[in-house]
Amino acid sequence: MTVDAAEIVIIGGGVIGCSIAYHLAKAGKTDIVVLEQFQLTHGATWHAAGVVGQLRPSRNVTRMLQKSIALYDVLEKETGQPIDWKKVGSLRIASSKDRMKEFRRSATTAKSFGLDMQLLTPKEAQDLFPIMTLDGVEGATFIDSDGYVDPASLCQALAAGARQRGVKFIQNCEVTGFKAEGRRVVEVQTSKGPIRAETVVNTAGMWGHELGKLMGCRVPAFAVEHQYLITDPIPDLPKGMPTVRDPDLLLYWKPEVRGIVVGGYEPNTPAFARDGIPRGWDQQLLQENYERFEQLALNAAKRTPVVGTVGVRAMINGAIPISADGDFVMGGVSEFDNVFVSCGFIYGIAAAGGAGSVMAEWIMEGRPANNLWPLDVRRFNFHHNTKYFMYDRAIEIYAKHYAMKWPVEEHESVRNIRCSPLYYPLKEQRAVFGSRAGWERANWFAPAGVEPVDKPSFDWPNWFEHVANEHKQVREGVAMIDLSSFAKMELFGRNTLSSLQQLAVADMDQPVGSLIHTQLLNERGGIEADMTFCRLEEDRFYAVTGTAYGEHDFGWIHRHLPNDGSVRTVDVTSGYAVINLCGPKSRAVLAKVAEEDVGAAAFPYGQMKALTVGAAPVRAMRVSFTGELGYELHIPTEYALHVYHVLREAGAEFGLSNFGYRALNSLRMEKGYLLWASDISPDYSPYHCGMDWLIPKTKGDFKGHAALKKIAVSGPDRKLCILALDGKAPVNGGEAILRNGKVLGVTTSADYGHTVGAPIVYGYVAAEEAEHDTYEVEVYGEVYGAKRAAKPLYDPEGLKINA
């Protein structure tokens, strides 16, 4: 078969590519061609274990996986292709007390997602999995709608469904290059000739990174080795046995033709093909490594002794896809306007049905129906796509696949990639760093005599009291935090103001020196970005957003700017370090070192002022994310260390100290400040989250304006609530919000408010349920009373920040 043009070209004939083709065709897109360099399923699909589970920490990712289940229930009947779908449920065994607590947290999260997860006793678990021992077992969970499927058959069924609707599949067709015109890839070059394309989709699995590189875009998706064994038949193995996991022992089990599959996620698995995947890697396996599998085999013999008494029919060592952070790589790439990617699926069989559905939405509508930021390719930065970073980080992520999911945990591999000028001074002061978008950021500071190391816990971690002290110092004295990792961009040119007026909710035509907190919306009124602009000149603006959101937010802006050169942009993230000086005594400290007047009248809230601090030029912004009087000092990078030392010296008499991001989170939650990707997202409008005060009354049209007018009339269907719990519970987000036992929603953010003396959670509930005074919040299976706060819990009138 030869094709010289298609509306959509999908590259990769594994289960993900076939699912996208199937769903696009089902939605009416028929001019589609799927290119496969070998035969369908011959990459990683054919040797996948086929285990299908649904629950993930994200509500929308769980929804996506639930779509897989719904599809697998009907696919065989629809296409006539058997898929061997066994909806036998999934059992998870807790072999430690901490794991059982994690399971109770998961059960609460599942409840809030509308997914039925049962908590079982050890004996109830054994009834479902009779070959297990009860040694060390604390309990288990069971989801009856999970199961397993034959991966190759599933892929062929999806392809059959796509073919029935007109999709063309070209196998043994290697992609050799691409032709681009501006920000569009217009031609896919193949071993069978060029194909003109309106849209290109990279579903090349473990080849995703190499294909992206060939095209000219970043796709941090590659592969690591994964082993499992298949036993000889096991006598009396019960029919309908569920899939089983014992994460403490790093193991999973799955029935397999009278025997059983035993696999797991061990430390130090090798990365596959660091120097490139060998040509002709067609349905191939790697050499078995029994020595590396030994630790899993010993654990399997401990939990299921019969495994040690039967023979091994086969040992499978295959290369499985993985991304630079362990989650999928999906969505529209930043470099092109018509290129999409769907790669890096470490559990691709479970995800395939739902991923195909949401990718079809993404391709046709420009976004999925529900926000999927945790999977969005734009969450990655340059370093994620480098060999230096991605292979070693993937090995760590693979090893942690079944590790304890602590509420707060940092990765250890490939650190110190991006460091602010203040990294070493802060480290000398016993900063405990976390990593965000590759930046090293101080999370908290260990006092003398306290080990500067995170020790996560499901109760109260080792940093709790030290973060409380940092929190108190900001509220009562003065402290500073390094915010240099903020993403920063300048926009300039004759159409800058008019372009931003069309894009932003706020009236951007403010006097030079004004700070403008605004949101950027999509056409549905959903919040695509929440950021601050400073007007530097009539046609020049300085934009600031969160550390991890620069690629996303600045990409959104770029896509909506004129392409005639009338607006230019420069990413200046590395050009400016940022120190946030805050607290009731912050003005006194700044006044000692600034040559200019920083009094309340001369430097009011919401303004930027050029200051000379010591010997450094500084863009000082009177803004606060703590709820206190504060100044963001944006400093040319080479001056940052000097300014830091000048502030320390001047602040000594006021007790100036450092604080970290964990205290910042507690402070912002008391003040009612919201985070994009946690509390606000493209799923919600300003009316949903109570930020409609940002919408000007008299401004003309802007993107999303028409949708806002409709929402203003009809009212939002859900509203964000701020709740303070009655008891001292360790909240972290993902807790269920209830009223009179009825599940209303799930918390989006949670932390302990050290000033108000209570745990604080945010979460959305149905609009008709959003005005009650009292609710309940379930934490690790225990229900706590909670009171709704109609206004921020701390300084609701804003007297502190305006002081």
CSV table of N, CA and C in Angstrom, one decimal, residues 390-501:
chain,number,residue,atom,x,y,z
A,390,MET,N,18.3,11.7,31.5
A,390,MET,CA,17.1,10.9,31.4
A,390,MET,C,17.3,9.5,31.7
A,391,TYR,N,18.4,8.9,31.4
A,391,TYR,CA,18.6,7.5,31.6
A,391,TYR,C,18.8,7.2,33.1
A,392,ASP,N,19.7,7.9,33.8
A,392,ASP,CA,19.9,7.7,35.2
A,392,ASP,C,18.7,8.0,36.0
A,393,ARG,N,18.0,9.0,35.7
A,393,ARG,CA,16.8,9.3,36.4
A,393,ARG,C,15.7,8.2,36.2
A,394,ALA,N,15.6,7.7,35.0
A,394,ALA,CA,14.7,6.7,34.7
A,394,ALA,C,14.9,5.4,35.5
A,395,ILE,N,16.2,5.1,35.7
A,395,ILE,CA,16.6,3.9,36.5
A,395,ILE,C,16.1,4.1,37.9
A,396,GLU,N,16.2,5.3,38.5
A,396,GLU,CA,15.7,5.6,39.9
A,396,GLU,C,14.2,5.5,39.9
A,397,ILE,N,13.5,6.0,38.9
A,397,ILE,CA,12.1,6.0,38.9
A,397,ILE,C,11.6,4.6,38.7
A,398,TYR,N,12.2,3.8,37.9
A,398,TYR,CA,11.8,2.4,37.8
A,398,TYR,C,11.9,1.7,39.1
A,399,ALA,N,13.0,1.9,39.8
A,399,ALA,CA,13.2,1.2,41.1
A,399,ALA,C,12.2,1.7,42.1
A,400,LYS,N,11.6,2.9,42.0
A,400,LYS,CA,10.7,3.4,42.9
A,400,LYS,C,9.2,3.1,42.5
A,401,HIS,N,9.0,2.3,41.4
A,401,HIS,CA,7.7,2.1,40.9
A,401,HIS,C,6.8,1.5,42.0
A,402,TYR,N,7.3,0.6,42.8
A,402,TYR,CA,6.6,0.0,43.9
A,402,TYR,C,7.0,0.6,45.3
A,403,ALA,N,7.9,1.5,45.3
A,403,ALA,CA,8.3,2.1,46.6
A,403,ALA,C,7.2,2.8,47.3
A,404,MET,N,7.4,3.0,48.6
A,404,MET,CA,6.4,3.7,49.3
A,404,MET,C,6.1,5.1,48.7
A,405,LYS,N,4.8,5.4,48.5
A,405,LYS,CA,4.5,6.7,47.9
A,405,LYS,C,4.3,7.7,49.1
A,406,TRP,N,5.4,8.2,49.6
A,406,TRP,CA,5.3,9.2,50.7
A,406,TRP,C,4.6,10.5,50.2
A,407,PRO,N,3.9,11.2,51.0
A,407,PRO,CA,3.2,12.4,50.6
A,407,PRO,C,4.2,13.4,50.0
A,408,VAL,N,5.4,13.5,50.5
A,408,VAL,CA,6.4,14.5,50.0
A,408,VAL,C,7.7,13.7,49.8
A,409,GLU,N,8.2,13.7,48.6
A,409,GLU,CA,9.5,12.9,48.5
A,409,GLU,C,10.2,13.5,47.3
A,410,GLU,N,11.5,13.5,47.4
A,410,GLU,CA,12.4,14.1,46.3
A,410,GLU,C,13.2,12.9,45.7
A,411,HIS,N,13.5,13.1,44.4
A,411,HIS,CA,14.4,12.2,43.8
A,411,HIS,C,15.9,12.5,44.1
A,412,GLU,N,16.7,11.5,44.0
A,412,GLU,CA,18.1,11.6,44.4
A,412,GLU,C,19.1,11.6,43.3
A,413,SER,N,18.7,11.0,42.2
A,413,SER,CA,19.7,10.9,41.1
A,413,SER,C,19.7,12.2,40.2
A,414,VAL,N,20.8,12.4,39.6
A,414,VAL,CA,21.1,13.5,38.6
A,414,VAL,C,20.6,14.8,39.2
A,415,ARG,N,21.1,15.2,40.3
A,415,ARG,CA,20.7,16.5,40.9
A,415,ARG,C,21.7,17.6,40.5
A,416,ASN,N,21.4,18.8,41.1
A,416,ASN,CA,22.3,20.0,40.8
A,416,ASN,C,22.4,20.3,39.4
A,417,ILE,N,21.3,20.1,38.6
A,417,ILE,CA,21.3,20.5,37.2
A,417,ILE,C,21.2,22.0,37.0
A,418,ARG,N,20.3,22.6,37.7
A,418,ARG,CA,20.1,24.0,37.6
A,418,ARG,C,20.2,24.6,39.1
A,419,CYS,N,21.1,25.5,39.3
A,419,CYS,CA,21.4,26.0,40.6
A,419,CYS,C,21.4,27.6,40.6
A,420,SER,N,20.7,28.2,41.5
A,420,SER,CA,20.8,29.6,41.6
A,420,SER,C,22.1,30.1,42.2
A,421,PRO,N,22.5,31.4,42.0
A,421,PRO,CA,23.7,31.9,42.6
A,421,PRO,C,23.8,31.7,44.1
A,422,LEU,N,22.6,31.5,44.7
A,422,LEU,CA,22.5,31.4,46.2
A,422,LEU,C,22.6,29.9,46.7
A,423,TYR,N,22.8,29.0,45.8
A,423,TYR,CA,22.7,27.6,46.2
A,423,TYR,C,23.8,27.3,47.3
A,424,TYR,N,25.0,27.6,47.0
A,424,TYR,CA,26.1,27.3,48.0
A,424,TYR,C,26.0,28.0,49.3
A,425,PRO,N,25.7,29.4,49.3
A,425,PRO,CA,25.4,30.0,50.6
A,425,PRO,C,24.3,29.4,51.4
A,426,LEU,N,23.2,29.0,50.7
A,426,LEU,CA,22.1,28.4,51.4
A,426,LEU,C,22.5,27.0,51.9
A,427,LYS,N,23.2,26.3,51.1
A,427,LYS,CA,23.7,25.0,51.6
A,427,LYS,C,24.5,25.1,52.8
A,428,GLU,N,25.4,26.1,52.9
A,428,GLU,CA,26.2,26.3,54.0
A,428,GLU,C,25.4,26.6,55.3
A,429,GLN,N,24.2,27.1,55.1
A,429,GLN,CA,23.3,27.4,56.2
A,429,GLN,C,22.3,26.3,56.4
A,430,ARG,N,22.6,25.1,55.9
A,430,ARG,CA,21.9,23.8,56.2
A,430,ARG,C,20.6,23.7,55.5
A,431,ALA,N,20.5,24.3,54.3
A,431,ALA,CA,19.3,24.1,53.5
A,431,ALA,C,19.2,22.7,53.1
A,432,VAL,N,17.9,22.2,53.1
A,432,VAL,CA,17.6,20.9,52.6
A,432,VAL,C,16.8,21.1,51.3
A,433,PHE,N,17.5,20.7,50.2
A,433,PHE,CA,17.0,21.1,48.9
A,433,PHE,C,16.0,20.0,48.3
A,434,GLY,N,15.1,20.5,47.5
A,434,GLY,CA,14.3,19.7,46.6
A,434,GLY,C,14.6,20.2,45.2
A,435,SER,N,14.0,19.4,44.2
A,435,SER,CA,14.2,19.8,42.8
A,435,SER,C,12.9,20.0,42.1
A,436,ARG,N,12.9,21.1,41.4
A,436,ARG,CA,11.7,21.4,40.6
A,436,ARG,C,12.1,21.9,39.2
A,437,ALA,N,11.7,21.2,38.2
A,437,ALA,CA,12.1,21.5,36.8
A,437,ALA,C,13.6,21.6,36.7
A,438,GLY,N,14.3,20.8,37.5
A,438,GLY,CA,15.7,20.7,37.5
A,438,GLY,C,16.4,21.7,38.4
A,439,TRP,N,15.7,22.7,38.9
A,439,TRP,CA,16.2,23.7,39.8
A,439,TRP,C,16.4,23.1,41.3
A,440,GLU,N,17.5,23.4,41.9
A,440,GLU,CA,17.6,23.1,43.3
A,440,GLU,C,17.0,24.2,44.1
A,441,ARG,N,16.0,23.9,44.9
A,441,ARG,CA,15.3,24.9,45.7
A,441,ARG,C,15.3,24.5,47.2
A,442,ALA,N,15.5,25.4,48.1
A,442,ALA,CA,15.6,25.1,49.5
A,442,ALA,C,14.2,24.8,50.0
A,443,ASN,N,13.9,23.6,50.5
A,443,ASN,CA,12.6,23.3,51.0
A,443,ASN,C,12.5,23.7,52.5
A,444,TRP,N,13.6,23.5,53.3
A,444,TRP,CA,13.6,23.9,54.7
A,444,TRP,C,15.0,24.0,55.1
A,445,PHE,N,15.2,24.5,56.3
A,445,PHE,CA,16.5,24.7,56.9
A,445,PHE,C,16.6,23.9,58.2
A,446,ALA,N,17.7,23.1,58.3
A,446,ALA,CA,17.9,22.3,59.5
A,446,ALA,C,18.7,23.1,60.5
A,447,PRO,N,18.1,23.3,61.7
A,447,PRO,CA,18.9,24.0,62.8
A,447,PRO,C,20.1,23.2,63.1
A,448,ALA,N,21.1,23.8,63.8
A,448,ALA,CA,22.3,23.1,64.2
A,448,ALA,C,21.9,21.9,65.1
A,449,GLY,N,22.5,20.8,64.9
A,449,GLY,CA,22.2,19.6,65.6
A,449,GLY,C,21.1,18.7,65.0
A,450,VAL,N,20.5,19.2,63.9
A,450,VAL,CA,19.4,18.5,63.2
A,450,VAL,C,20.0,18.0,61.9
A,451,GLU,N,19.9,16.7,61.6
A,451,GLU,CA,20.4,16.3,60.3
A,451,GLU,C,19.6,16.9,59.2
A,452,PRO,N,20.4,17.5,58.2
A,452,PRO,CA,19.7,18.2,57.1
A,452,PRO,C,19.3,17.2,56.0
A,453,VAL,N,18.4,16.3,56.3
A,453,VAL,CA,17.9,15.3,55.4
A,453,VAL,C,16.4,15.1,55.6
A,454,ASP,N,15.7,15.0,54.5
A,454,ASP,CA,14.2,14.7,54.6
A,454,ASP,C,14.0,13.3,55.1
A,455,LYS,N,13.1,13.1,56.0
A,455,LYS,CA,12.6,11.8,56.5
A,455,LYS,C,11.1,11.8,56.4
A,456,PRO,N,10.5,11.5,55.2
A,456,PRO,CA,9.1,11.6,55.0
A,456,PRO,C,8.3,10.6,55.9
A,457,SER,N,7.1,11.0,56.1
A,457,SER,CA,6.2,10.2,57.0
A,457,SER,C,4.8,10.4,56.6
A,458,PHE,N,3.9,9.4,56.9
A,458,PHE,CA,2.5,9.6,56.8
A,458,PHE,C,1.9,10.3,57.9
A,459,ASP,N,2.7,10.6,59.0
A,459,ASP,CA,2.2,11.3,60.1
A,459,ASP,C,2.9,12.7,60.1
A,460,TRP,N,3.8,13.0,61.0
A,460,TRP,CA,4.5,14.3,61.0
A,460,TRP,C,5.9,14.1,60.7
A,461,PRO,N,6.4,14.6,59.5
A,461,PRO,CA,7.8,14.4,59.1
A,461,PRO,C,8.8,15.1,59.9
A,462,ASN,N,10.0,14.8,59.7
A,462,ASN,CA,11.1,15.4,60.6
A,462,ASN,C,11.2,16.9,60.4
A,463,TRP,N,10.7,17.5,59.4
A,463,TRP,CA,10.8,18.9,59.1
A,463,TRP,C,9.7,19.7,59.7
A,464,PHE,N,8.7,19.1,60.2
A,464,PHE,CA,7.4,19.8,60.6
A,464,PHE,C,7.6,21.0,61.5
A,465,GLU,N,8.3,20.7,62.7
A,465,GLU,CA,8.5,21.8,63.6
A,465,GLU,C,9.4,22.9,63.1
A,466,HIS,N,10.4,22.5,62.3
A,466,HIS,CA,11.3,23.5,61.7
A,466,HIS,C,10.7,24.4,60.7
A,467,VAL,N,9.8,23.8,59.9
A,467,VAL,CA,9.0,24.6,59.0
A,467,VAL,C,8.0,25.5,59.8
A,468,ALA,N,7.5,25.0,60.9
A,468,ALA,CA,6.6,25.9,61.7
A,468,ALA,C,7.4,27.1,62.2
A,469,ASN,N,8.7,26.9,62.6
A,469,ASN,CA,9.5,28.1,63.0
A,469,ASN,C,9.7,29.1,61.9
A,470,GLU,N,10.0,28.5,60.7
A,470,GLU,CA,10.2,29.4,59.6
A,470,GLU,C,8.9,30.2,59.3
A,471,HIS,N,7.8,29.5,59.3
A,471,HIS,CA,6.5,30.1,59.1
A,471,HIS,C,6.3,31.3,60.1
A,472,LYS,N,6.6,31.0,61.4
A,472,LYS,CA,6.4,32.0,62.4
A,472,LYS,C,7.3,33.2,62.2
A,473,GLN,N,8.5,33.0,61.7
A,473,GLN,CA,9.5,34.1,61.5
A,473,GLN,C,8.9,35.0,60.4
A,474,VAL,N,8.3,34.5,59.4
A,474,VAL,CA,7.7,35.3,58.3
A,474,VAL,C,6.6,36.1,58.9
A,475,ARG,N,5.7,35.5,59.7
A,475,ARG,CA,4.6,36.2,60.2
A,475,ARG,C,4.9,37.3,61.2
A,476,GLU,N,6.0,37.1,62.0
A,476,GLU,CA,6.2,38.0,63.1
A,476,GLU,C,7.5,38.8,62.9
A,477,GLY,N,8.4,38.4,62.0
A,477,GLY,CA,9.6,39.2,61.9
A,477,GLY,C,10.0,39.5,60.5
A,478,VAL,N,11.1,38.9,60.0
A,478,VAL,CA,11.5,39.1,58.6
A,478,VAL,C,12.3,37.9,58.2
A,479,ALA,N,12.1,37.5,57.0
A,479,ALA,CA,12.8,36.3,56.4
A,479,ALA,C,12.9,36.5,54.9
A,480,MET,N,13.8,35.6,54.3
A,480,MET,CA,13.9,35.7,52.9
A,480,MET,C,14.0,34.3,52.3
A,481,ILE,N,13.5,34.2,51.0
A,481,ILE,CA,13.5,32.9,50.3
A,481,ILE,C,14.0,33.2,48.9
A,482,ASP,N,14.8,32.2,48.4
A,482,ASP,CA,15.4,32.3,47.1
A,482,ASP,C,14.3,31.8,46.1
A,483,LEU,N,13.8,32.7,45.2
A,483,LEU,CA,12.8,32.3,44.2
A,483,LEU,C,13.4,32.4,42.8
A,484,SER,N,14.7,32.3,42.7
A,484,SER,CA,15.4,32.5,41.4
A,484,SER,C,14.9,31.5,40.3
A,485,SER,N,14.3,30.4,40.7
A,485,SER,CA,13.8,29.5,39.7
A,485,SER,C,12.5,29.9,39.0
A,486,PHE,N,11.9,31.0,39.4
A,486,PHE,CA,10.7,31.5,38.7
A,486,PHE,C,11.1,31.6,37.2
A,487,ALA,N,10.1,31.2,36.4
A,487,ALA,CA,10.3,31.4,34.9
A,487,ALA,C,10.0,32.9,34.6
A,488,LYS,N,10.8,33.5,33.7
A,488,LYS,CA,10.7,34.9,33.5
A,488,LYS,C,10.9,35.2,32.0
A,489,MET,N,10.1,36.1,31.4
A,489,MET,CA,10.2,36.4,30.0
A,489,MET,C,9.9,37.9,29.8
A,490,GLU,N,10.5,38.5,28.8
A,490,GLU,CA,10.2,39.8,28.4
A,490,GLU,C,9.5,39.8,27.0
A,491,LEU,N,8.5,40.7,26.9
A,491,LEU,CA,7.8,40.8,25.6
A,491,LEU,C,8.0,42.3,25.2
A,492,PHE,N,8.3,42.5,23.9
A,492,PHE,CA,8.4,43.9,23.5
A,492,PHE,C,8.1,44.0,22.0
A,493,GLY,N,7.8,45.2,21.5
A,493,GLY,CA,7.4,45.4,20.2
A,493,GLY,C,6.1,46.2,20.1
A,494,ARG,N,5.8,46.7,18.9
A,494,ARG,CA,4.7,47.7,18.7
A,494,ARG,C,3.4,47.1,19.0
A,495,ASN,N,3.2,45.8,18.9
A,495,ASN,CA,1.8,45.2,19.2
A,495,ASN,C,1.8,44.4,20.5
A,496,THR,N,2.7,44.7,21.4
A,496,THR,CA,2.8,43.9,22.6
A,496,THR,C,1.5,44.2,23.4
A,497,LEU,N,1.2,45.4,23.7
A,497,LEU,CA,0.0,45.7,24.5
A,497,LEU,C,-1.3,45.2,23.9
A,498,SER,N,-1.5,45.4,22.6
A,498,SER,CA,-2.7,45.0,22.0
A,498,SER,C,-2.8,43.4,22.0
A,499,SER,N,-1.7,42.7,21.8
A,499,SER,CA,-1.7,41.3,21.9
A,499,SER,C,-2.0,40.8,23.3
A,500,LEU,N,-1.4,41.4,24.3
A,500,LEU,CA,-1.7,40.9,25.6
A,500,LEU,C,-3.1,41.3,26.0
A,501,GLN,N,-3.6,42.4,25.5
A,501,GLN,CA,-5.0,42.7,25.8
A,501,GLN,C,-6.0,41.6,25.3
